[in-house]
Structure formats: structure tokens, C-alpha cells
């Protein structure tokens, strides 16, 4: 296809869709530059968030099992990557003194918060509505992620044969399904008044 063909196709795209695509690209690029250049090396967001998810998961497990058997600890451990074993910071969930689950930074939900909020920022809606859904949604996604980590820990301990499937498929489906549900609620209530005040 020639450049003119692509330009004709782009010109046929509705303006609202073009705005969404351009905004999404800008947010994606800005986030990746900010995260990779500044936030990732310092762990200024990842460190407290990973620790919070591990602590909250232990609280859920201890409350659910009516015990004090679960605890968390921030440590460093070797993780298998494409480059071999790499020493990384982890927030570990222990059952008694046995490490059951290690929460790496990519599992703390930060990327999910950005993905969720980025979609809402790109949509035509009032600022008040966007702020309400972003803040409320991030809190709910955090809670769902804590329940996911607690659930994975529980399944590893008591139903280890199902742990891998639950971790990679069931809980992933639940988390992303929840986020899509929030997006649908947000977009379902949009009206022209919202779009005009964007």
C-alpha cells in the first residue's frame, strides 16, 4: 500500500476516533518514557505499591483463615528472565516461614492503573466524571489485585495442581474482565453534554 492509501484511510476515520488514537499514543509514549527513565530505576512508585499489595494480601489471608500464619517481607531474589537469573527486589508472602508467593513490581498493578486511567483520559467526558472514575477505579483495581494475590497464595498452598492455570488464566481473566467492566460502565453513561465539556 502507498502512503496516499494510508492517508485516505486515516482521513476516513471519524474525528472522535482520531482524537482517541492520538491521545492514547501520546499518553502511552509519555508514560513509557517517564517510567523507564525515572520511575523504574528509583522504584519510587513500585516499591511502596508492591509492599502494600503483599501486606494487604497477608491481611486478607489472615482474616479469611482467622489466623496470623501469613506475613510479608521485602527481600531480593533471583528471577528467571530471558537473560537468565536476575537479582530483583521482591515482596514475599510467607506461610509460617515458607515463602509461597513472590510479588514482583510488574505484578503490583501499576501498569493496570495507567492502562485504565489512560483509556478514560482519552474519552470525551467531563473532568469531574473522569476524576471520579479514575480515582474510584484505581482503588477498586487495587482491591481486586490484592484479592488476586491472596487467592493465588491460597491456591498454591491448598490446591497446587491448579495453581499455574489459576495464576495465568483465571485470575488474569478476572482482573482484565473487571477493568473492561469499569470501562463499559464509564462509556455507557456518556452523553453529549459530557463530550461538549471535554
Short mmCIF file of C-alpha atoms in Angstrom, two decimals, residues 60 132 159:
data_model
loop_
_atom_site.label_atom_id
_atom_site.label_comp_id
_atom_site.label_asym_id
_atom_site.label_seq_id
_atom_site.Cartn_x
_atom_site.Cartn_y
_atom_site.Cartn_z
CA UNK A 60 -6.84 -10.76 53.68
CA UNK A 132 -14.37 10.24 39.81
CA UNK A 159 -4.66 -26.72 45.54
#
